[in-house]
Short mmCIF file of C-alpha atoms and ligand atoms in Angstrom, two decimals:
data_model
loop_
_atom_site.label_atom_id
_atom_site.label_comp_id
_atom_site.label_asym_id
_atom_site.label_seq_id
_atom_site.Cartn_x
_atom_site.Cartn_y
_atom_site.Cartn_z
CA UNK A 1206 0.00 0.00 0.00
CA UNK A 1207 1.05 3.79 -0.44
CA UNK A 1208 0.03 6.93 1.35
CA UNK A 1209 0.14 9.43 -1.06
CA UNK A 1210 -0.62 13.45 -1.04
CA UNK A 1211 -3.23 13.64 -3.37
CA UNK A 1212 -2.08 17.46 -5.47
CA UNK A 1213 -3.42 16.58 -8.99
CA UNK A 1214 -6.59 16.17 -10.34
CA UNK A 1215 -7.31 16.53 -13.66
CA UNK A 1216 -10.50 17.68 -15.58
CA UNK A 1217 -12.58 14.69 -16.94
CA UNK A 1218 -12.44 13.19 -19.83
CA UNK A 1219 -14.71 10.28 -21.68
CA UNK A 1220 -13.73 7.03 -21.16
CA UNK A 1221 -15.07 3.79 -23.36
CA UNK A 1222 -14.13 1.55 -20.24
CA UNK A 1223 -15.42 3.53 -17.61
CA UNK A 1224 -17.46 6.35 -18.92
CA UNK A 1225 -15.17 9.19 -17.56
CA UNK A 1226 -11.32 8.98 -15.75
CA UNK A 1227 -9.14 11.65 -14.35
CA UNK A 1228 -5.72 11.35 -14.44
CA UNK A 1229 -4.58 11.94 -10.24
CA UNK A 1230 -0.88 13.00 -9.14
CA UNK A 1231 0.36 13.43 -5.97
CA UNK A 1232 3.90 12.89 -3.68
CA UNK A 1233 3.89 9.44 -2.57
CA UNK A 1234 5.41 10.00 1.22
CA UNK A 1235 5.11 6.61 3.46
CA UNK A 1236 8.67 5.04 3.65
CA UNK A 1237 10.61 8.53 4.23
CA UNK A 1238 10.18 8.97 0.53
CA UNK A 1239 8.97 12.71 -1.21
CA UNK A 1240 8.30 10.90 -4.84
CA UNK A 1241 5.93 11.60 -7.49
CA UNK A 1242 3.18 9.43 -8.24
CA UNK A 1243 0.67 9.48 -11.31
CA UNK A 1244 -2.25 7.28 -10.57
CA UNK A 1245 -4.54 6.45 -13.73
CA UNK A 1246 -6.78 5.60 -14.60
CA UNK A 1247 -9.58 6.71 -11.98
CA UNK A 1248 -13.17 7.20 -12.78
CA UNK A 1249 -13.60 9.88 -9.97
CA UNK A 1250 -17.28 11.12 -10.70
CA UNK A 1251 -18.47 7.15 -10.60
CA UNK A 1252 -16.76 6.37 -7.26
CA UNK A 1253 -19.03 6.47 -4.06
CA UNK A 1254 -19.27 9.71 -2.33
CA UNK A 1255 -16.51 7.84 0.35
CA UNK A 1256 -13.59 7.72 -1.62
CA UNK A 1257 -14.06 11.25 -3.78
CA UNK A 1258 -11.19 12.25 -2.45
CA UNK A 1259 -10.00 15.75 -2.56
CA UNK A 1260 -6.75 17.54 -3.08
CA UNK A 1261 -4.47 17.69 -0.41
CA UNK A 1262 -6.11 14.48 1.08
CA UNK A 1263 -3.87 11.52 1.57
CA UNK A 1264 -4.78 8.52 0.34
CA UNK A 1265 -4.04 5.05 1.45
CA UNK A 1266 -4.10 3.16 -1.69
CA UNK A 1267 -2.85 -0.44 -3.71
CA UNK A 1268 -0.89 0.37 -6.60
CA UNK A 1269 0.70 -1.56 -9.38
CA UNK A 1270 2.89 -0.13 -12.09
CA UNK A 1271 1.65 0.27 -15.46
CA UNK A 1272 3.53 -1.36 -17.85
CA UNK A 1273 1.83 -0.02 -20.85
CA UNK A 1274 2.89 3.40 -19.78
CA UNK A 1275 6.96 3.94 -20.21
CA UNK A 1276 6.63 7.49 -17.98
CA UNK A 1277 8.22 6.22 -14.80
CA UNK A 1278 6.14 7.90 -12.33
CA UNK A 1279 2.49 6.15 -13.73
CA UNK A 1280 0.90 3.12 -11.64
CA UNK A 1281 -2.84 2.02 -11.82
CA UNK A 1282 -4.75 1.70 -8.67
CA UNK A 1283 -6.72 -1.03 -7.33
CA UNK A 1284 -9.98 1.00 -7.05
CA UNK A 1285 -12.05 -0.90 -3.92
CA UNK A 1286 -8.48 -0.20 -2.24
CA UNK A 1287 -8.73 3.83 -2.40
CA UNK A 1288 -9.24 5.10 1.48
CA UNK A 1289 -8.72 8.89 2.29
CA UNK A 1290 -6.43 8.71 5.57
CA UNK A 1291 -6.37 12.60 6.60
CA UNK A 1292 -6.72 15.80 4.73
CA UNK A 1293 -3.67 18.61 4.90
CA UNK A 1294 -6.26 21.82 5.17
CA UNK A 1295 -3.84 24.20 5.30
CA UNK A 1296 -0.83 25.46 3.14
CA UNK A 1297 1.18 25.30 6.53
CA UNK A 1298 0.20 21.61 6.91
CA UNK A 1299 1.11 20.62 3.26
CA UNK A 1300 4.21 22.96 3.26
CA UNK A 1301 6.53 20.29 5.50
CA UNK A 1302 5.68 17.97 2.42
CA UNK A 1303 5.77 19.95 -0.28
CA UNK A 1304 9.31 21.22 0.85
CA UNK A 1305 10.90 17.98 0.58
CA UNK A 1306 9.71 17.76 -3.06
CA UNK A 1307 12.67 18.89 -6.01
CA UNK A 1308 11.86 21.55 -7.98
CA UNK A 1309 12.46 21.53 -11.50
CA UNK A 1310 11.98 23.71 -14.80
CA UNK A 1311 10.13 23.09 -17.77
CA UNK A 1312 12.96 23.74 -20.03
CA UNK A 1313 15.02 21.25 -17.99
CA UNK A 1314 11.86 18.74 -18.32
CA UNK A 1315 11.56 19.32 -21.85
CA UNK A 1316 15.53 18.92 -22.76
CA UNK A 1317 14.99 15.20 -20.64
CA UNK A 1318 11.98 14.29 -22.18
CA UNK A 1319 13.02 15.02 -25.51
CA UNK A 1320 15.65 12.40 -25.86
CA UNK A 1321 14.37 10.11 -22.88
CA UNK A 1322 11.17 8.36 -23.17
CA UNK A 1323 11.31 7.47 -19.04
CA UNK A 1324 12.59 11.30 -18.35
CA UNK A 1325 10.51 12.32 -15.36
CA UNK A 1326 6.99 13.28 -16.60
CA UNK A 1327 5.89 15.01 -13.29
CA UNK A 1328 7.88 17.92 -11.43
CA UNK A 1329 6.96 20.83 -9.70
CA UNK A 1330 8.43 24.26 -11.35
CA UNK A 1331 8.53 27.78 -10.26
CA UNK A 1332 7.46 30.27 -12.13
CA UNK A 1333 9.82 33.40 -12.99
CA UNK A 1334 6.19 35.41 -14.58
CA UNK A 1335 3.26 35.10 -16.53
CA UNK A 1336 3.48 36.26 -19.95
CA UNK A 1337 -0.26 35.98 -21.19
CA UNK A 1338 -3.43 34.40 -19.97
CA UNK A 1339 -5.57 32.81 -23.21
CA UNK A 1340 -8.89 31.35 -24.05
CA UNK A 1341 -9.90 29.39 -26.65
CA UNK A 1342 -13.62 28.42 -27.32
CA UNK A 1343 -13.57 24.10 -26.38
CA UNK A 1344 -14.64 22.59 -29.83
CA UNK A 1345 -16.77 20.28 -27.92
CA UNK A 1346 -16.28 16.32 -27.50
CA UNK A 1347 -15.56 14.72 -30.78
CA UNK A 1348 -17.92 12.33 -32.38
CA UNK A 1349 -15.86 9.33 -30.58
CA UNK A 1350 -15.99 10.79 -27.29
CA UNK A 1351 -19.61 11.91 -27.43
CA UNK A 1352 -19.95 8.26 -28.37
CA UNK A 1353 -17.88 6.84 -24.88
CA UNK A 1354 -20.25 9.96 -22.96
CA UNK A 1355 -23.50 8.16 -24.32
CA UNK A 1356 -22.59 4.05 -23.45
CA UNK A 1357 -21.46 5.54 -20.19
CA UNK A 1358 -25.31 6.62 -19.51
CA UNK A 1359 -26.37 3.27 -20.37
CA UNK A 1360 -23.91 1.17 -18.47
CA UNK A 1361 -25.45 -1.29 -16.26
CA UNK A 1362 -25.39 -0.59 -12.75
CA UNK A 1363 -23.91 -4.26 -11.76
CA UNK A 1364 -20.63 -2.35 -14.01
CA UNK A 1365 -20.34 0.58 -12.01
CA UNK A 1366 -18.23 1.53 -9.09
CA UNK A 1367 -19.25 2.52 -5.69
CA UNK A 1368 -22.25 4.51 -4.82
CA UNK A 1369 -23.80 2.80 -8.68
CA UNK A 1370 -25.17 5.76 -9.45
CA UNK A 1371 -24.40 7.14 -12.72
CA UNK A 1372 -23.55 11.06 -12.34
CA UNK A 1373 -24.32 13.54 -14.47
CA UNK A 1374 -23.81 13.53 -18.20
CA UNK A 1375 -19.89 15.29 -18.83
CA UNK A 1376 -20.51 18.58 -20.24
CA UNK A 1377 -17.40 19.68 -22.36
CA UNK A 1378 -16.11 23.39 -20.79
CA UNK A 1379 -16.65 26.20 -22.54
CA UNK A 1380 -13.22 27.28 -22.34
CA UNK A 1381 -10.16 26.09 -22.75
CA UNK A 1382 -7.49 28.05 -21.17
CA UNK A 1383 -3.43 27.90 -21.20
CA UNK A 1384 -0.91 30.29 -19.22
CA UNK A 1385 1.87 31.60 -21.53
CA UNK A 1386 4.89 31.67 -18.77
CA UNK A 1387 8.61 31.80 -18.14
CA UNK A 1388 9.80 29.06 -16.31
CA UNK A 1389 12.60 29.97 -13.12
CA UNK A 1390 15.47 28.34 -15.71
CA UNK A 1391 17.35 31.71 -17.25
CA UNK A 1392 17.15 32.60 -20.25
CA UNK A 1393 13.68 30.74 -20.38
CA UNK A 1394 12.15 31.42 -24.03
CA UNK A 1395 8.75 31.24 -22.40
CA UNK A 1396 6.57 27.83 -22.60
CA UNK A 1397 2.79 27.43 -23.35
CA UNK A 1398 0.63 25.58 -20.66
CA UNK A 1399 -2.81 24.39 -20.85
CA UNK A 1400 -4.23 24.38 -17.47
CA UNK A 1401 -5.83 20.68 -16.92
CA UNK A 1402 -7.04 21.34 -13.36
CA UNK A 1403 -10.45 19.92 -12.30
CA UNK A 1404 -10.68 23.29 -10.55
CA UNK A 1405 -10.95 24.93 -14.10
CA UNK A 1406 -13.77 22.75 -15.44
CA UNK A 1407 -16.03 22.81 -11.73
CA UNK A 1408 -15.24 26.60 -11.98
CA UNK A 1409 -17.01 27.05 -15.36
CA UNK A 1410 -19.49 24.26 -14.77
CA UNK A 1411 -20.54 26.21 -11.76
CA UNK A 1412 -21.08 29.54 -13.51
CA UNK A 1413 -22.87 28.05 -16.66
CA UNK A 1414 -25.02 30.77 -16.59
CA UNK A 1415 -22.90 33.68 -17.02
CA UNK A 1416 -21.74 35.45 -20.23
CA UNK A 1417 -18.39 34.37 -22.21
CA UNK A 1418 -17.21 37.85 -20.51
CA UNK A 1419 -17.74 37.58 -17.26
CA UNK A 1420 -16.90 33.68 -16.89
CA UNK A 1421 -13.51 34.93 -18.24
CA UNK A 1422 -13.08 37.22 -15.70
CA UNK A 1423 -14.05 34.80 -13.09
CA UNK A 1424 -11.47 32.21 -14.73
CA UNK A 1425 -8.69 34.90 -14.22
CA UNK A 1426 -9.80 36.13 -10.92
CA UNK A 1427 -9.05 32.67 -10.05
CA UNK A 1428 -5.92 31.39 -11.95
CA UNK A 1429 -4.43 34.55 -11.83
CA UNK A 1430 -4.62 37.25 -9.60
CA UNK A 1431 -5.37 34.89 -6.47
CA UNK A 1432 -2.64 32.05 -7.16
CA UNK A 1433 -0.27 34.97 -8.37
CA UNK A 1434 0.27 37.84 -6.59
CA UNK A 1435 3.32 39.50 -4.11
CA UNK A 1436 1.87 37.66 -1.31
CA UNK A 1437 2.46 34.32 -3.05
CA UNK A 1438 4.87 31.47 -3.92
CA UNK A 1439 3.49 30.34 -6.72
CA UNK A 1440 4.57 26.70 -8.66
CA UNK A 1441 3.06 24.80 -11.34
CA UNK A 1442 2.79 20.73 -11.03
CA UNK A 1443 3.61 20.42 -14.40
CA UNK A 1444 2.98 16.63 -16.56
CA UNK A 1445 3.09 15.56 -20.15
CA UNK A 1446 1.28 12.84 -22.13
CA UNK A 1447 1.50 9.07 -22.22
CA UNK A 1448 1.66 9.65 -26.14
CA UNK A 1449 5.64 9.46 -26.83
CA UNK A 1450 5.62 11.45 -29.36
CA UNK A 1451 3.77 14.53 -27.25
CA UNK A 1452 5.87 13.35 -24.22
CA UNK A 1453 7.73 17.13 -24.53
CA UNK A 1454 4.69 18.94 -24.15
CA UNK A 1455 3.84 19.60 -20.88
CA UNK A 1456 0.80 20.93 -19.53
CA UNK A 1457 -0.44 22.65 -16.15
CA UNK A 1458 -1.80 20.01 -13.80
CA UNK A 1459 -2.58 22.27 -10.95
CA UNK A 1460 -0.92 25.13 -9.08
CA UNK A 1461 0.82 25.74 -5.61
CA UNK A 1462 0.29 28.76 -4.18
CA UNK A 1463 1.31 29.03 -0.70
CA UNK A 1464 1.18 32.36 1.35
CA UNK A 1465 5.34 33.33 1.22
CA UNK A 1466 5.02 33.71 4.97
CA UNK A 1467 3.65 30.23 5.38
CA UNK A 1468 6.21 28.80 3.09
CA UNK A 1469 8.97 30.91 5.08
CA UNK A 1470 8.00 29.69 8.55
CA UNK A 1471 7.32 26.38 8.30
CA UNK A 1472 10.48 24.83 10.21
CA UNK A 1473 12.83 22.85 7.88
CA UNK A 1474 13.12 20.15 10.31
CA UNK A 1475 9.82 19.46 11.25
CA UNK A 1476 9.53 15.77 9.97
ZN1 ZN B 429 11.57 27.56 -19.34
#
């Protein structure tokens, strides 16, 4: 079994096996050990309403590695295993974990992944500034994943995890958005990050209503000026894609945004 701390959760996405996964992340910390862990494939919204975990819960959970996968970090869980074991509330209570873990930069992930297929695919990376903040109208789910969205309705319950209710149908976001950025590596030429956070699709599932403009503004309100401002220490958990050929792209799989005091006064040895 592993404990892990659960920071990465990723947006939805259709499923033919299990009608919708998201791709989890998190630093895998029984054993003495600060490591990255990508667990995948879980079908979070079909799970019962006991093991939705949240972020910054850890979870006691069976995993196996996933052979298929060549990224070194990726294991698939044993599902009925999943228990959530306590829940760090507060950036000063996931600070003397996060602390432990190495930081990295995108250009150094992207040199390693581009002539190493089992260069790390997760890593934590400060950010040196935020060059632009973009939208782009979500096409909507292709023909093939409308397709996976509609068997998933019809599954039959004896199929379906946990609570066997099926939950609601997945609703493509309006919005996709990406953070142009310059990683802390000097002279960083600036990289382009799509934000996959679950936070950015319950965000603009929860203000459905509203008009392109002022979801926007809500989106930036959020990803920008409150997870980067003076007052904050602000990282990206950064991952790429199981596809070798994408496997230099990475994208933004959530961010850390500690208060700087908090992430000043947390003692170093405190472990
Ligand atoms: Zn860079």
């Amino acid at each position: 079994m592993a404990d892990v701390l659960i920071t990465v959760k990723t947006s939805p996405q259709p499923s033919l096996k299990y009608g919708d996964t998201v791709c989890v992340a998190g630093i895998r910390i029984d054993g003495g050990r600060f490591d990255w862990v990508r667990i995948y494939p879980i079908p979070f919204r079909w799970l019962g309403s006991d093991q939705q975990f949240k972020k910054y819960d850890v979870v006691r959970v069976e995993l196996r590695r996933r052979d298929q996968d060549s990224r070194p970090e990726s294991y698939s869980p044993t599902i009925d295993s999943i228990e959530r074991v306590a829940h760090k509330d507060k950036w000063k209570d996931r600070e003397p974990i996060m602390r432990h873990v190495a930081r990295t930069s995108t250009c150094e992930m992207r040199r390693n992944a581009s002539v190493a297929h089992n260069a790390p695919s997760l890593g934590m990376v400060d950010i040196a500034e935020i060059v632009r903040f973009d939208f782009a109208k979500h096409p909507g789910w292709t023909p093939a994943e409308a397709k996976k969205i509609a068997a998933a309705m019809e599954m039959p319950s004896a199929d379906l995890f946990g609570s066997r209710l099926v939950p609601p149908k997945l609703v493509a976001p309006r919005f996709k958005v990406s953070y142009r950025y310059r990683c802390s590596e000097p002279p960083c030429p600036t990289h382009t990050g799509q934000i996959l956070d679950w936070e950015l699709s319950e965000l603009q599932r929860h203000l459905k209503g509203k008009s392109d403009e002022e979801l926007r503004a809500a989106v930036k309100t959020r990803f920008v000026y409150q997870m980067m401002n003076p007052r904050k220490m602000t990282s990206f958990f950064m991952g790429n894609f199981e596809d070798p050929r994408k496997r230099h792209n990475f994208s933004v799989l959530g961010v850390y945004y500690p208060d700087r005091t908090t992430a000043m006064d947390v003692p170093l040895f405190d472990l």
